[in-house]
Each structure stands twice: as structure tokens, then as C-alpha cells.
mmCIF file of C-alpha atoms and ligand atoms in Angstrom:
data_model
loop_
_atom_site.group_PDB
_atom_site.id
_atom_site.type_symbol
_atom_site.label_atom_id
_atom_site.label_comp_id
_atom_site.label_asym_id
_atom_site.label_seq_id
_atom_site.Cartn_x
_atom_site.Cartn_y
_atom_site.Cartn_z
ATOM 1 C CA MET A 1 81.386 77.363 117.673
ATOM 2 C CA MET A 2 83.690 74.505 118.800
ATOM 3 C CA LEU A 3 86.379 73.103 116.543
ATOM 4 C CA ARG A 4 86.858 69.355 116.669
ATOM 5 C CA THR A 5 90.672 69.543 116.449
ATOM 6 C CA ALA A 6 92.793 72.199 118.061
ATOM 7 C CA SER A 7 96.412 72.626 116.956
ATOM 8 C CA PRO A 8 98.719 71.361 119.713
ATOM 9 C CA THR A 9 100.926 74.467 119.414
ATOM 10 C CA LEU A 10 97.969 76.700 120.258
ATOM 11 C CA GLN A 11 96.773 74.660 123.245
ATOM 12 C CA PRO A 12 98.681 76.705 125.893
ATOM 13 C CA ILE A 13 97.253 79.912 124.402
ATOM 14 C CA ARG A 14 93.765 78.394 124.231
ATOM 15 C CA ASP A 15 94.073 77.483 127.918
ATOM 16 C CA LYS A 16 95.033 81.064 128.770
ATOM 17 C CA VAL A 17 92.210 82.550 126.687
ATOM 18 C CA GLU A 18 89.661 80.245 128.260
ATOM 19 C CA ALA A 19 90.956 81.134 131.729
ATOM 20 C CA GLY A 20 90.950 84.872 130.915
ATOM 21 C CA GLU A 21 94.716 85.135 131.387
ATOM 22 C CA ARG A 22 96.845 87.777 129.691
ATOM 23 C CA LEU A 23 98.866 86.807 126.598
ATOM 24 C CA THR A 24 102.569 87.669 126.436
ATOM 25 C CA MET A 25 104.733 89.079 123.648
ATOM 26 C CA GLU A 26 105.831 85.486 122.859
ATOM 27 C CA ASP A 27 102.200 84.364 122.644
ATOM 28 C CA GLY A 28 101.459 87.245 120.301
ATOM 29 C CA LEU A 29 104.398 86.352 118.059
ATOM 30 C CA LEU A 30 103.244 82.733 117.963
ATOM 31 C CA LEU A 31 99.742 83.836 116.935
ATOM 32 C CA GLU A 32 101.319 85.936 114.177
ATOM 33 C CA GLN A 33 102.834 82.876 112.497
ATOM 34 C CA PRO A 34 101.136 82.315 109.122
ATOM 35 C CA THR A 35 100.848 78.581 109.853
ATOM 36 C CA VAL A 36 98.318 79.236 112.637
ATOM 37 C CA PRO A 37 94.954 78.247 111.124
ATOM 38 C CA LEU A 38 92.796 81.336 110.661
ATOM 39 C CA PRO A 39 89.540 79.653 111.761
ATOM 40 C CA GLU A 40 91.154 78.667 115.059
ATOM 41 C CA LEU A 41 92.505 82.169 115.589
ATOM 42 C CA GLY A 42 89.007 83.479 114.916
ATOM 43 C CA GLU A 43 87.470 81.028 117.325
ATOM 44 C CA LEU A 44 89.803 82.132 120.134
ATOM 45 C CA ALA A 45 89.137 85.815 119.433
ATOM 46 C CA ASN A 46 85.420 85.133 119.359
ATOM 47 C CA ILE A 47 85.606 83.672 122.881
ATOM 48 C CA VAL A 48 86.938 87.013 124.144
ATOM 49 C CA ARG A 49 84.569 89.036 121.957
ATOM 50 C CA GLU A 50 81.483 87.228 123.234
ATOM 51 C CA ARG A 51 82.720 87.212 126.831
ATOM 52 C CA LYS A 52 83.059 90.994 126.713
ATOM 53 C CA ASN A 53 80.169 92.017 124.477
ATOM 54 C CA GLY A 54 77.865 89.033 124.041
ATOM 55 C CA ASN A 55 76.114 89.025 120.682
ATOM 56 C CA ALA A 56 75.925 92.827 120.406
ATOM 57 C CA ALA A 57 77.414 94.700 117.464
ATOM 58 C CA TYR A 58 77.566 98.456 117.962
ATOM 59 C CA TYR A 59 77.329 101.247 115.421
ATOM 60 C CA ASN A 60 76.605 104.963 115.427
ATOM 61 C CA ILE A 61 75.130 107.576 113.130
ATOM 62 C CA ASN A 62 78.117 109.762 112.360
ATOM 63 C CA THR A 63 79.807 112.017 109.878
ATOM 64 C CA HIS A 64 83.348 113.162 109.154
ATOM 65 C CA LEU A 65 84.753 116.648 108.802
ATOM 66 C CA ASN A 66 88.254 117.313 107.469
ATOM 67 C CA PRO A 67 88.467 121.118 107.657
ATOM 68 C CA THR A 68 91.635 121.257 105.527
ATOM 69 C CA ASN A 69 93.891 118.809 103.718
ATOM 70 C CA VAL A 70 96.819 121.209 103.557
ATOM 71 C CA CYS A 71 99.522 119.751 105.764
ATOM 72 C CA VAL A 72 103.070 120.628 106.768
ATOM 73 C CA TYR A 73 103.901 116.943 107.091
ATOM 74 C CA ARG A 74 104.503 114.466 104.291
ATOM 75 C CA CYS A 75 103.736 111.072 105.808
ATOM 76 C CA VAL A 76 104.649 108.539 103.169
ATOM 77 C CA PHE A 77 101.427 106.519 103.663
ATOM 78 C CA CYS A 78 99.026 109.449 103.312
ATOM 79 C CA ALA A 79 97.065 110.148 100.111
ATOM 80 C CA PHE A 80 94.870 112.818 101.703
ATOM 81 C CA ARG A 81 97.389 115.596 102.367
ATOM 82 C CA SER A 82 98.082 118.413 99.973
ATOM 83 C CA ASP A 83 100.572 121.229 99.496
ATOM 84 C CA LEU A 84 99.343 124.786 99.937
ATOM 85 C CA ARG A 85 99.471 125.637 96.238
ATOM 86 C CA ASP A 86 98.329 122.269 94.906
ATOM 87 C CA PRO A 87 94.932 122.478 93.115
ATOM 88 C CA LYS A 88 93.778 119.611 95.362
ATOM 89 C CA GLY A 89 94.396 121.711 98.512
ATOM 90 C CA TYR A 90 91.361 123.149 100.300
ATOM 91 C CA VAL A 91 90.381 124.951 103.483
ATOM 92 C CA MET A 92 86.759 125.050 104.573
ATOM 93 C CA SER A 93 85.158 128.359 105.495
ATOM 94 C CA ASP A 94 83.202 128.842 108.732
ATOM 95 C CA GLU A 95 79.982 128.767 106.678
ATOM 96 C CA GLN A 96 80.906 125.430 105.079
ATOM 97 C CA ILE A 97 81.814 123.985 108.475
ATOM 98 C CA LEU A 98 78.523 125.110 109.997
ATOM 99 C CA GLU A 99 76.644 123.700 106.997
ATOM 100 C CA ARG A 100 78.190 120.325 107.799
ATOM 101 C CA GLY A 101 76.892 120.643 111.346
ATOM 102 C CA ALA A 102 73.419 121.442 110.018
ATOM 103 C CA GLU A 103 73.543 118.485 107.629
ATOM 104 C CA ALA A 104 74.709 116.173 110.417
ATOM 105 C CA THR A 105 71.908 117.291 112.703
ATOM 106 C CA LYS A 106 69.312 116.906 109.937
ATOM 107 C CA ASN A 107 70.588 113.360 109.339
ATOM 108 C CA GLY A 108 70.304 112.437 113.008
ATOM 109 C CA CYS A 109 74.055 112.164 113.583
ATOM 110 C CA THR A 110 75.203 111.827 117.170
ATOM 111 C CA GLU A 111 78.905 112.272 116.329
ATOM 112 C CA MET A 112 81.180 114.333 114.111
ATOM 113 C CA HIS A 113 84.700 112.922 113.636
ATOM 114 C CA ILE A 114 87.029 115.866 112.965
ATOM 115 C CA VAL A 115 90.651 115.528 111.817
ATOM 116 C CA GLY A 116 92.664 117.229 109.126
ATOM 117 C CA GLY A 117 95.932 118.656 107.933
ATOM 118 C CA LEU A 118 98.269 120.983 109.782
ATOM 119 C CA HIS A 119 97.859 124.110 107.706
ATOM 120 C CA HIS A 120 100.885 126.437 107.534
ATOM 121 C CA GLN A 121 98.747 129.560 107.630
ATOM 122 C CA LYS A 122 96.042 128.692 110.152
ATOM 123 C CA ASN A 123 96.606 129.802 113.709
ATOM 124 C CA TYR A 124 95.655 128.076 116.942
ATOM 125 C CA ASP A 125 92.469 130.116 117.338
ATOM 126 C CA TRP A 126 91.143 128.838 114.015
ATOM 127 C CA TYR A 127 91.254 125.261 115.302
ATOM 128 C CA VAL A 128 89.770 126.127 118.724
ATOM 129 C CA ASN A 129 87.055 128.336 117.247
ATOM 130 C CA LEU A 130 86.024 125.656 114.809
ATOM 131 C CA ILE A 131 85.176 123.402 117.748
ATOM 132 C CA ARG A 132 83.497 126.234 119.677
ATOM 133 C CA MET A 133 81.422 127.317 116.690
ATOM 134 C CA LEU A 134 80.138 123.805 116.003
ATOM 135 C CA HIS A 135 79.484 123.090 119.665
ATOM 136 C CA GLU A 136 77.581 126.317 120.241
ATOM 137 C CA ALA A 137 75.437 125.804 117.138
ATOM 138 C CA TYR A 138 74.867 122.044 117.607
ATOM 139 C CA PRO A 139 75.406 121.189 121.306
ATOM 140 C CA GLN A 140 73.918 117.698 120.979
ATOM 141 C CA LEU A 141 76.501 116.651 118.383
ATOM 142 C CA HIS A 142 79.492 114.922 120.024
ATOM 143 C CA LEU A 143 82.753 116.305 118.627
ATOM 144 C CA LYS A 144 85.391 113.574 118.461
ATOM 145 C CA ALA A 145 88.343 115.565 117.257
ATOM 146 C CA TRP A 146 92.102 115.856 116.782
ATOM 147 C CA THR A 147 94.825 113.254 116.916
ATOM 148 C CA PRO A 148 97.952 113.725 119.075
ATOM 149 C CA VAL A 149 99.723 114.869 115.915
ATOM 150 C CA GLU A 150 97.360 117.832 115.735
ATOM 151 C CA ILE A 151 97.432 118.483 119.486
ATOM 152 C CA ASP A 152 101.245 118.534 119.328
ATOM 153 C CA TRP A 153 101.066 121.037 116.447
ATOM 154 C CA PHE A 154 98.638 123.216 118.446
ATOM 155 C CA CYS A 155 101.077 123.168 121.398
ATOM 156 C CA ARG A 156 103.757 124.588 119.134
ATOM 157 C CA LEU A 157 101.440 127.182 117.580
ATOM 158 C CA ALA A 158 100.115 128.380 120.943
ATOM 159 C CA LYS A 159 103.265 127.732 122.988
ATOM 160 C CA LYS A 160 101.113 125.843 125.451
ATOM 161 C CA SER A 161 101.384 122.443 127.128
ATOM 162 C CA VAL A 162 99.351 119.410 126.051
ATOM 163 C CA ARG A 163 97.183 119.851 129.141
ATOM 164 C CA GLU A 164 96.515 123.527 128.393
ATOM 165 C CA VAL A 165 95.591 122.819 124.773
ATOM 166 C CA LEU A 166 93.261 119.998 125.785
ATOM 167 C CA GLU A 167 91.672 122.229 128.442
ATOM 168 C CA ASP A 168 91.066 124.929 125.805
ATOM 169 C CA MET A 169 89.522 122.367 123.481
ATOM 170 C CA ILE A 170 87.317 120.898 126.222
ATOM 171 C CA ASP A 171 86.181 124.408 127.125
ATOM 172 C CA ALA A 172 85.293 124.944 123.440
ATOM 173 C CA GLY A 173 83.260 121.715 123.270
ATOM 174 C CA LEU A 174 85.605 118.813 122.489
ATOM 175 C CA GLY A 175 83.927 115.530 123.483
ATOM 176 C CA SER A 176 86.622 112.883 122.952
ATOM 177 C CA LEU A 177 89.724 111.988 120.925
ATOM 178 C CA PRO A 178 89.713 109.694 117.878
ATOM 179 C CA GLY A 179 92.339 106.977 117.544
ATOM 180 C CA GLY A 180 94.383 108.299 114.628
ATOM 181 C CA GLY A 181 98.032 109.235 114.399
ATOM 182 C CA ALA A 182 99.188 106.054 116.125
ATOM 183 C CA GLU A 183 100.469 104.355 112.939
ATOM 184 C CA ILE A 184 103.202 102.039 114.321
ATOM 185 C CA PHE A 185 104.804 103.204 117.555
ATOM 186 C CA HIS A 186 108.110 101.378 117.211
ATOM 187 C CA PRO A 187 110.779 103.886 116.070
ATOM 188 C CA GLU A 188 112.271 101.402 113.571
ATOM 189 C CA ILE A 189 109.085 101.839 111.534
ATOM 190 C CA ARG A 190 107.775 105.204 112.677
ATOM 191 C CA ASN A 191 111.036 106.905 111.653
ATOM 192 C CA GLN A 192 110.574 105.581 108.127
ATOM 193 C CA ILE A 193 106.894 106.327 107.533
ATOM 194 C CA CYS A 194 106.357 109.589 109.421
ATOM 195 C CA GLU A 195 109.682 110.707 110.846
ATOM 196 C CA HIS A 196 108.755 114.360 111.437
ATOM 197 C CA LYS A 197 105.455 114.094 113.197
ATOM 198 C CA ALA A 198 104.638 113.453 116.854
ATOM 199 C CA ASP A 199 106.477 110.385 118.140
ATOM 200 C CA SER A 200 105.045 107.611 120.285
ATOM 201 C CA ARG A 201 105.992 109.403 123.513
ATOM 202 C CA CYS A 202 103.903 112.359 122.407
ATOM 203 C CA TRP A 203 100.986 110.136 121.294
ATOM 204 C CA PHE A 204 100.870 108.540 124.746
ATOM 205 C CA GLU A 205 101.270 111.838 126.580
ATOM 206 C CA VAL A 206 98.254 113.287 124.768
ATOM 207 C CA HIS A 207 96.005 110.283 125.430
ATOM 208 C CA ARG A 208 97.174 109.940 129.041
ATOM 209 C CA THR A 209 96.513 113.637 129.689
ATOM 210 C CA ALA A 210 93.129 113.434 127.970
ATOM 211 C CA HIS A 211 92.174 110.541 130.242
ATOM 212 C CA GLU A 212 93.339 112.483 133.302
ATOM 213 C CA LEU A 213 91.059 115.328 132.197
ATOM 214 C CA GLY A 214 88.121 112.936 131.974
ATOM 215 C CA LEU A 215 88.025 112.444 128.196
ATOM 216 C CA ARG A 216 87.665 109.043 126.565
ATOM 217 C CA SER A 217 89.659 108.154 123.475
ATOM 218 C CA ASN A 218 90.138 105.524 120.798
ATOM 219 C CA CYS A 219 93.324 104.004 119.447
ATOM 220 C CA THR A 220 94.455 102.571 116.116
ATOM 221 C CA MET A 221 97.284 100.704 114.396
ATOM 222 C CA LEU A 222 98.216 101.150 110.741
ATOM 223 C CA TYR A 223 99.307 97.751 109.401
ATOM 224 C CA GLY A 224 100.134 96.114 106.096
ATOM 225 C CA HIS A 225 103.032 98.352 104.978
ATOM 226 C CA ILE A 226 106.671 97.895 106.065
ATOM 227 C CA GLU A 227 106.088 96.747 109.628
ATOM 228 C CA LYS A 228 106.836 93.214 110.836
ATOM 229 C CA PRO A 229 104.860 91.016 113.292
ATOM 230 C CA TYR A 230 107.113 92.135 116.146
ATOM 231 C CA HIS A 231 106.219 95.793 115.566
ATOM 232 C CA ARG A 232 102.485 95.022 115.601
ATOM 233 C CA ILE A 233 102.631 93.051 118.852
ATOM 234 C CA ASP A 234 104.858 95.713 120.430
ATOM 235 C CA HIS A 235 102.271 98.326 119.380
ATOM 236 C CA LEU A 236 99.396 96.399 120.951
ATOM 237 C CA ILE A 237 101.305 95.838 124.195
ATOM 238 C CA ARG A 238 102.101 99.557 124.502
ATOM 239 C CA LEU A 239 98.376 100.327 124.180
ATOM 240 C CA ARG A 240 97.521 97.643 126.725
ATOM 241 C CA GLU A 241 99.974 99.217 129.189
ATOM 242 C CA LEU A 242 98.370 102.659 128.828
ATOM 243 C CA GLN A 243 94.968 101.103 129.392
ATOM 244 C CA ASP A 244 96.226 99.390 132.586
ATOM 245 C CA GLU A 245 97.276 102.825 133.773
ATOM 246 C CA THR A 246 94.249 104.973 132.838
ATOM 247 C CA GLY A 247 91.346 102.818 131.603
ATOM 248 C CA GLY A 248 90.412 105.635 129.198
ATOM 249 C CA LEU A 249 90.638 103.778 125.878
ATOM 250 C CA GLN A 250 87.254 102.710 124.540
ATOM 251 C CA THR A 251 87.896 101.149 121.164
ATOM 252 C CA PHE A 252 90.797 99.830 119.140
ATOM 253 C CA ILE A 253 90.607 100.113 115.350
ATOM 254 C CA PRO A 254 93.119 98.176 113.228
ATOM 255 C CA LEU A 255 93.616 100.158 110.002
ATOM 256 C CA ALA A 256 94.831 98.371 106.868
ATOM 257 C CA PHE A 257 97.185 100.432 104.759
ATOM 258 C CA HIS A 258 95.616 101.524 101.439
ATOM 259 C CA PRO A 259 98.480 102.091 98.973
ATOM 260 C CA GLU A 260 96.881 104.016 96.080
ATOM 261 C CA ASN A 261 98.189 107.583 95.570
ATOM 262 C CA THR A 262 100.711 107.215 98.407
ATOM 263 C CA GLY A 263 104.497 107.089 98.559
ATOM 264 C CA LEU A 264 104.193 103.346 99.202
ATOM 265 C CA ALA A 265 102.010 102.574 96.176
ATOM 266 C CA HIS A 266 104.221 99.576 95.287
ATOM 267 C CA ILE A 267 103.032 97.669 98.395
ATOM 268 C CA PRO A 268 99.962 95.507 97.711
ATOM 269 C CA LYS A 269 97.004 96.045 100.006
ATOM 270 C CA ALA A 270 96.652 93.412 102.741
ATOM 271 C CA SER A 271 94.193 90.651 101.834
ATOM 272 C CA SER A 272 90.955 90.077 103.749
ATOM 273 C CA LEU A 273 92.562 87.054 105.385
ATOM 274 C CA VAL A 274 95.368 89.221 106.783
ATOM 275 C CA ASP A 275 92.751 91.763 107.931
ATOM 276 C CA LEU A 276 90.936 89.019 109.855
ATOM 277 C CA ARG A 277 94.181 87.763 111.407
ATOM 278 C CA VAL A 278 95.103 91.237 112.634
ATOM 279 C CA MET A 279 91.566 91.740 113.970
ATOM 280 C CA ALA A 280 91.655 88.457 115.886
ATOM 281 C CA ILE A 281 95.157 88.955 117.292
ATOM 282 C CA SER A 282 94.228 92.475 118.393
ATOM 283 C CA ARG A 283 91.204 91.164 120.299
ATOM 284 C CA LEU A 284 93.351 88.521 121.968
ATOM 285 C CA MET A 285 96.210 90.836 122.975
ATOM 286 C CA LEU A 286 94.116 93.826 124.070
ATOM 287 C CA ASP A 287 92.404 92.084 126.951
ATOM 288 C CA ASN A 288 91.616 95.374 128.720
ATOM 289 C CA ILE A 289 90.128 97.427 125.865
ATOM 290 C CA PRO A 290 86.356 96.950 125.786
ATOM 291 C CA HIS A 291 85.672 97.305 122.044
ATOM 292 C CA ILE A 292 87.326 96.381 118.754
ATOM 293 C CA LYS A 293 86.070 98.140 115.656
ATOM 294 C CA ALA A 294 85.759 96.673 112.169
ATOM 295 C CA TYR A 295 85.856 99.934 110.207
ATOM 296 C CA TRP A 296 83.769 98.964 107.176
ATOM 297 C CA ILE A 297 85.037 101.894 105.077
ATOM 298 C CA MET A 298 88.531 100.427 105.296
ATOM 299 C CA LEU A 299 87.764 96.679 105.340
ATOM 300 C CA GLY A 300 84.926 96.547 102.828
ATOM 301 C CA ILE A 301 81.453 95.498 103.895
ATOM 302 C CA GLY A 302 81.894 91.722 103.476
ATOM 303 C CA THR A 303 85.111 91.522 105.492
ATOM 304 C CA ALA A 304 83.649 93.808 108.163
ATOM 305 C CA GLN A 305 80.699 91.421 108.512
ATOM 306 C CA ILE A 306 83.012 88.417 108.940
ATOM 307 C CA ALA A 307 85.186 90.416 111.354
ATOM 308 C CA LEU A 308 82.223 90.496 113.742
ATOM 309 C CA SER A 309 83.076 86.825 114.384
ATOM 310 C CA TYR A 310 86.843 87.439 114.474
ATOM 311 C CA GLY A 311 87.004 89.688 117.519
ATOM 312 C CA ALA A 312 85.177 92.849 116.433
ATOM 313 C CA ASP A 313 82.013 94.035 118.192
ATOM 314 C CA ASP A 314 81.683 97.462 116.558
ATOM 315 C CA ILE A 315 81.406 98.485 112.935
ATOM 316 C CA ASP A 316 81.851 102.280 113.230
ATOM 317 C CA GLY A 317 78.996 104.300 111.784
ATOM 318 C CA THR A 318 76.969 105.315 108.814
ATOM 319 C CA VAL A 319 79.866 107.700 107.929
ATOM 320 C CA ARG A 320 79.644 110.514 105.365
ATOM 321 C CA HIS A 321 82.315 112.707 103.797
ATOM 322 C CA GLU A 322 85.167 110.241 104.492
ATOM 323 C CA LEU A 323 88.270 111.335 102.534
ATOM 324 C CA ILE A 324 91.360 109.674 104.031
ATOM 325 C CA TYR A 325 90.551 106.168 102.738
ATOM 326 C CA HIS A 326 88.728 107.220 99.604
ATOM 327 C CA ASP A 327 91.722 109.334 98.508
ATOM 328 C CA ALA A 328 93.855 106.200 99.013
ATOM 329 C CA GLY A 329 91.731 103.973 96.795
ATOM 330 C CA ALA A 330 88.936 102.663 99.054
ATOM 331 C CA THR A 331 86.014 101.496 96.904
ATOM 332 C CA THR A 332 83.463 101.281 99.721
ATOM 333 C CA PRO A 333 80.377 103.528 99.476
ATOM 334 C CA GLU A 334 80.559 107.061 100.843
ATOM 335 C CA VAL A 335 77.725 106.479 103.293
ATOM 336 C CA LEU A 336 75.488 103.642 104.540
ATOM 337 C CA SER A 337 71.960 104.205 105.771
ATOM 338 C CA ASP A 338 70.930 103.237 109.278
ATOM 339 C CA VAL A 339 68.778 100.474 107.770
ATOM 340 C CA ALA A 340 71.677 99.140 105.671
ATOM 341 C CA ILE A 341 74.101 99.068 108.601
ATOM 342 C CA ARG A 342 71.572 97.238 110.802
ATOM 343 C CA ARG A 343 70.944 94.755 108.008
ATOM 344 C CA LEU A 344 74.605 93.981 107.499
ATOM 345 C CA ILE A 345 75.000 93.379 111.249
ATOM 346 C CA THR A 346 71.921 91.145 111.361
ATOM 347 C CA GLU A 347 73.163 89.190 108.329
ATOM 348 C CA ALA A 348 76.361 88.556 110.306
ATOM 349 C CA GLY A 349 74.289 86.945 113.057
ATOM 350 C CA ARG A 350 74.765 89.773 115.568
ATOM 351 C CA ASP A 351 72.329 92.106 117.331
ATOM 352 C CA PRO A 352 72.652 95.710 116.109
ATOM 353 C CA ILE A 353 72.775 98.342 118.851
ATOM 354 C CA GLU A 354 73.000 102.025 118.090
ATOM 355 C CA ARG A 355 75.399 103.728 120.505
ATOM 356 C CA ASP A 356 76.739 107.230 120.938
ATOM 357 C CA THR A 357 80.477 107.982 120.990
ATOM 358 C CA LEU A 358 80.692 107.162 124.699
ATOM 359 C CA TYR A 359 78.878 103.831 124.299
ATOM 360 C CA ARG A 360 75.493 104.840 125.627
ATOM 361 C CA GLN A 361 72.573 103.197 123.926
ATOM 362 C CA ILE A 362 70.563 105.557 121.701
ATOM 363 C CA GLU A 363 66.784 105.676 121.621
ATOM 364 C CA ARG A 364 64.997 107.459 118.828
ATOM 365 C CA ASP A 365 61.466 108.701 118.331
ATOM 366 C CA GLU A 366 59.818 111.236 116.031
ATOM 367 C CA THR A 367 61.156 114.152 118.122
ATOM 368 C CA GLY A 368 64.817 113.125 117.909
ATOM 369 C CA TRP A 369 67.222 110.948 119.882
ATOM 370 C CA GLN A 370 68.544 110.567 123.368
ATOM 371 C CA ALA A 371 71.322 108.590 124.998
ATOM 372 C CA THR A 372 70.135 106.148 127.639
ATOM 373 C CA GLU A 373 72.099 103.739 129.760
ATOM 374 C CA ALA A 374 75.862 103.281 129.444
ATOM 375 C CA ILE A 375 76.941 100.012 127.844
ATOM 376 C CA THR A 376 79.625 98.268 129.872
ATOM 377 C CA ALA A 377 81.671 95.482 128.395
ATOM 378 C CA ASN A 378 82.530 92.634 130.745
ATOM 379 C CA ALA A 379 86.110 92.516 132.013
HETATM 380 O O1 V47 B 1 96.039 108.181 111.519
HETATM 381 C C1 V47 B 1 96.109 107.469 106.653
HETATM 382 C C2 V47 B 1 95.340 106.164 108.681
HETATM 383 C C3 V47 B 1 94.183 107.288 110.266
HETATM 384 C C4 V47 B 1 96.085 105.900 105.185
HETATM 385 O O2 V47 B 1 88.733 106.829 116.370
HETATM 386 C C5 V47 B 1 95.641 105.397 106.399
HETATM 387 O O3 V47 B 1 86.828 105.945 115.832
HETATM 388 C C6 V47 B 1 95.359 103.353 105.468
HETATM 389 O O4 V47 B 1 92.254 107.212 112.853
HETATM 390 N N1 V47 B 1 95.802 103.770 104.258
HETATM 391 C C7 V47 B 1 92.980 108.191 110.438
HETATM 392 N N2 V47 B 1 95.269 104.133 106.543
HETATM 393 C C8 V47 B 1 91.693 107.384 110.581
HETATM 394 C C9 V47 B 1 91.419 107.036 112.015
HETATM 395 C C10 V47 B 1 90.095 106.497 112.415
HETATM 396 C C11 V47 B 1 89.264 105.910 111.480
HETATM 397 C C12 V47 B 1 88.025 105.436 111.897
HETATM 398 C C13 V47 B 1 87.603 105.556 113.199
HETATM 399 C C14 V47 B 1 88.439 106.160 114.132
HETATM 400 C C15 V47 B 1 87.981 106.322 115.542
HETATM 401 C C16 V47 B 1 89.711 106.618 113.747
HETATM 402 O O5 V47 B 1 94.103 106.693 109.001
HETATM 403 C C17 V47 B 1 95.544 107.902 110.267
HETATM 404 C C18 V47 B 1 96.340 106.809 109.612
HETATM 405 O O6 V47 B 1 96.726 105.853 110.553
HETATM 406 N N3 V47 B 1 95.676 106.372 107.272
HETATM 407 N N4 V47 B 1 96.358 107.188 105.350
HETATM 408 C C19 V47 B 1 96.174 105.031 104.081
HETATM 409 N N5 V47 B 1 96.645 105.422 102.901
#
């Protein structure tokens, strides 16, 4: 795709993108200006996307597990959390958790994404045993679990260091860390939307330590609330710096704020055009993170399809039992079949590739599935 006219203001950035050079904070702020034509932004992001991942669009067969929604914190953007005595509050029993593992295995899932609330009355062992129980019963299922906010809570419960908690979790069967809890790192915003929970220093300590212990992790950014362009670019640059240091981040997922049932319900949800801008700018700034995910649950299917030409090369998975976005007003389906997800990728002009959590290609036959060769994005 080659545009006939390029805006003169973007030419220096286009030159850098074409040469594979890193963009600066100033470049990022320029790209954030609403006058930058969206198609041109998309075209630049697509150069990087195709350089790294060709025409592939990755997905997995996955499911979610939120063992409890009862949470000591009251993040203003969260519609999922509940108080202990609220009728909405729940805690899953061991039997219910194991049933989810059985269901996931029956459905051919390769991954279970586990996050939840910080329950006042659940001790550290409950969280560790949950991982151990699932891993022992379903060893093939990759457990992508706990954000730094939870790990920080476990450190307090157990009076252990981040490293010790992660070692316990790895011993129990933890496979990787999801990207949540990042929100916006800059304290000007973080102190307003989630002042009590783990700060950015803690978020980075957990991911850095996880990488040192050999785990891979994802990362996210919650946008479209009270943050400004500067806070978004600052957030992306902080992630890029961690990746320079450890190389352990696999995928970045921009997450659009969903206002319904939250303390920020007066803020309108970002439009699809804003979603595509954030996707494209993320791809351009995060030159060292191999994958960018268009999380269809959050974006809607149509926008996720377009996002595959605006920087994204991954669409997350079939998903089942998602609560965080559906509690906050998402109208996307609860689950997509493997056939449907492949079709939506093909319709977008990309080649669907089923991957596992660690980006190994999956092969299936009548006896089950196995991970084959590792997929490596180009630098
Ligand atoms: O940390 C919470 C966000 C995150 C709302 O790693 C909200 O593959 C919008 O991290 N509106 C959890 N966002 C989800 C998450 C995630 C999702 C998909 C894939 C992966 C991955 C990670 O959701 C939270 C927070 O940033 N969130 N409430 C809301 N009302």
C-alpha cells in the first residue's frame, strides 16, 4: 500500500520508519496530533508490522478464569470488582476451578488466562494451590496468570519477595504473566485512577524479575480515560526501555477504557478511529516488542479486523468466560469459534496462524494438539 501524497510534517518520521530507526518522545507526540491523517499513520505502522510479522495474524484457543471478583482495591475504572458482602461478589470453589480446566481441555484450549480480585479472606496458599491444582490436573494447559498488582499483594500476604513469590508460582505451574495492571504508569494519572495499588516501579520489578527467572510476559496500556498524549507516549517508552534490558516482553495490548458501570462512566468510550490511532502509534514506538495484539473482545470484531492493517499482528484468542470487559459494557460475543476467528482474519487479508502462549505454532489432529516450531518476529 503506497500513498501518493505524504504529509511533509511526517516525512522525517517516515524516513526513520523506513530505515528502521527508533522514534523519540518528540516523534511520538507529533504522531499523536489529531491532524496527522489516520491512513498515513496506518501505512507507517503497517510497514513495521509486515517487516516483523509478514502477512501472519496470530490467535490462540484460550479461556479466562477469574477465581474471585472480591477485591480490596477500588480502581475507579474497574466494573468487575465487588465488595465482600455485595450480592455480585463471588469466590470459585476448587471444584468449579477444576471444572473450568476440564472444559478448557475438552475445547482444545492451549491457554488459561487467570486474573482476579484481591480477596480479603483468601490467604497466599489459596492462590498458589489454585495454580498447582490446575497444573497437576491439566499439565498441557499453559497458565498465564497474575498481574504485578496480584504478585505485590501475594508478597504482602506471604511476607516474601517478588522473586520468592514468582519462584513459588513457577514451582506450582505458572507458565507466563499476562499484561494487565499496567494502566498508565505516569504518577500524574496513576495516582488518580488507582492510587492504592502497585505503582509503576512495582509493575516493572515484577516483569523484570519474571524475565530473569525465564518467564515471558505481555504488557498493556489502558487509554481513553483521563490520560493525555504525553502520558501514553511516556508509557510506551518505559515499556520499550524494559524490553531493551530484558527482551522478555512478547506482546503489547492497547486496552480502550470501557466506561459503563465504572467510576468514570461520564467519559465516552474512545471511537474506533482513536483505537486505530493508538494501535498504530504503539506499533511505531515499540520497535523492540515482537507482537501487537488487537484484542477483539475490547475493540469489537470489525475494528480488530482493520487493526490488522494498523500495526496489529495478533487478535488474542477464541476467549470464553471474559468478565472484565463484559461487566464494563462490552457488547462483543462471549466466545468465537476457531472457524470464526480464522474467517475474520482471512477476511482482513491476513494468514491465520494458531499459536500457543509462547508463540509456537500449533498443529492439531484427531488425537489432540502439539506445539511445533517457535515463531520469531524479525527485528
Ligand atoms: O489491567 C479493567 C483493564 C486489564 C477496564 O496479556 C479495563 O494477553 C477497559 O490485561 N475498561 C485486564 N479496560 C485485561 C488484560 C489483558 C486482556 C487481554 C489479553 C491480555 C494478555 C491481558 O483490563 C486491567 C485493566 O487495564 N480494564 N477495567 C475497563 N472498564
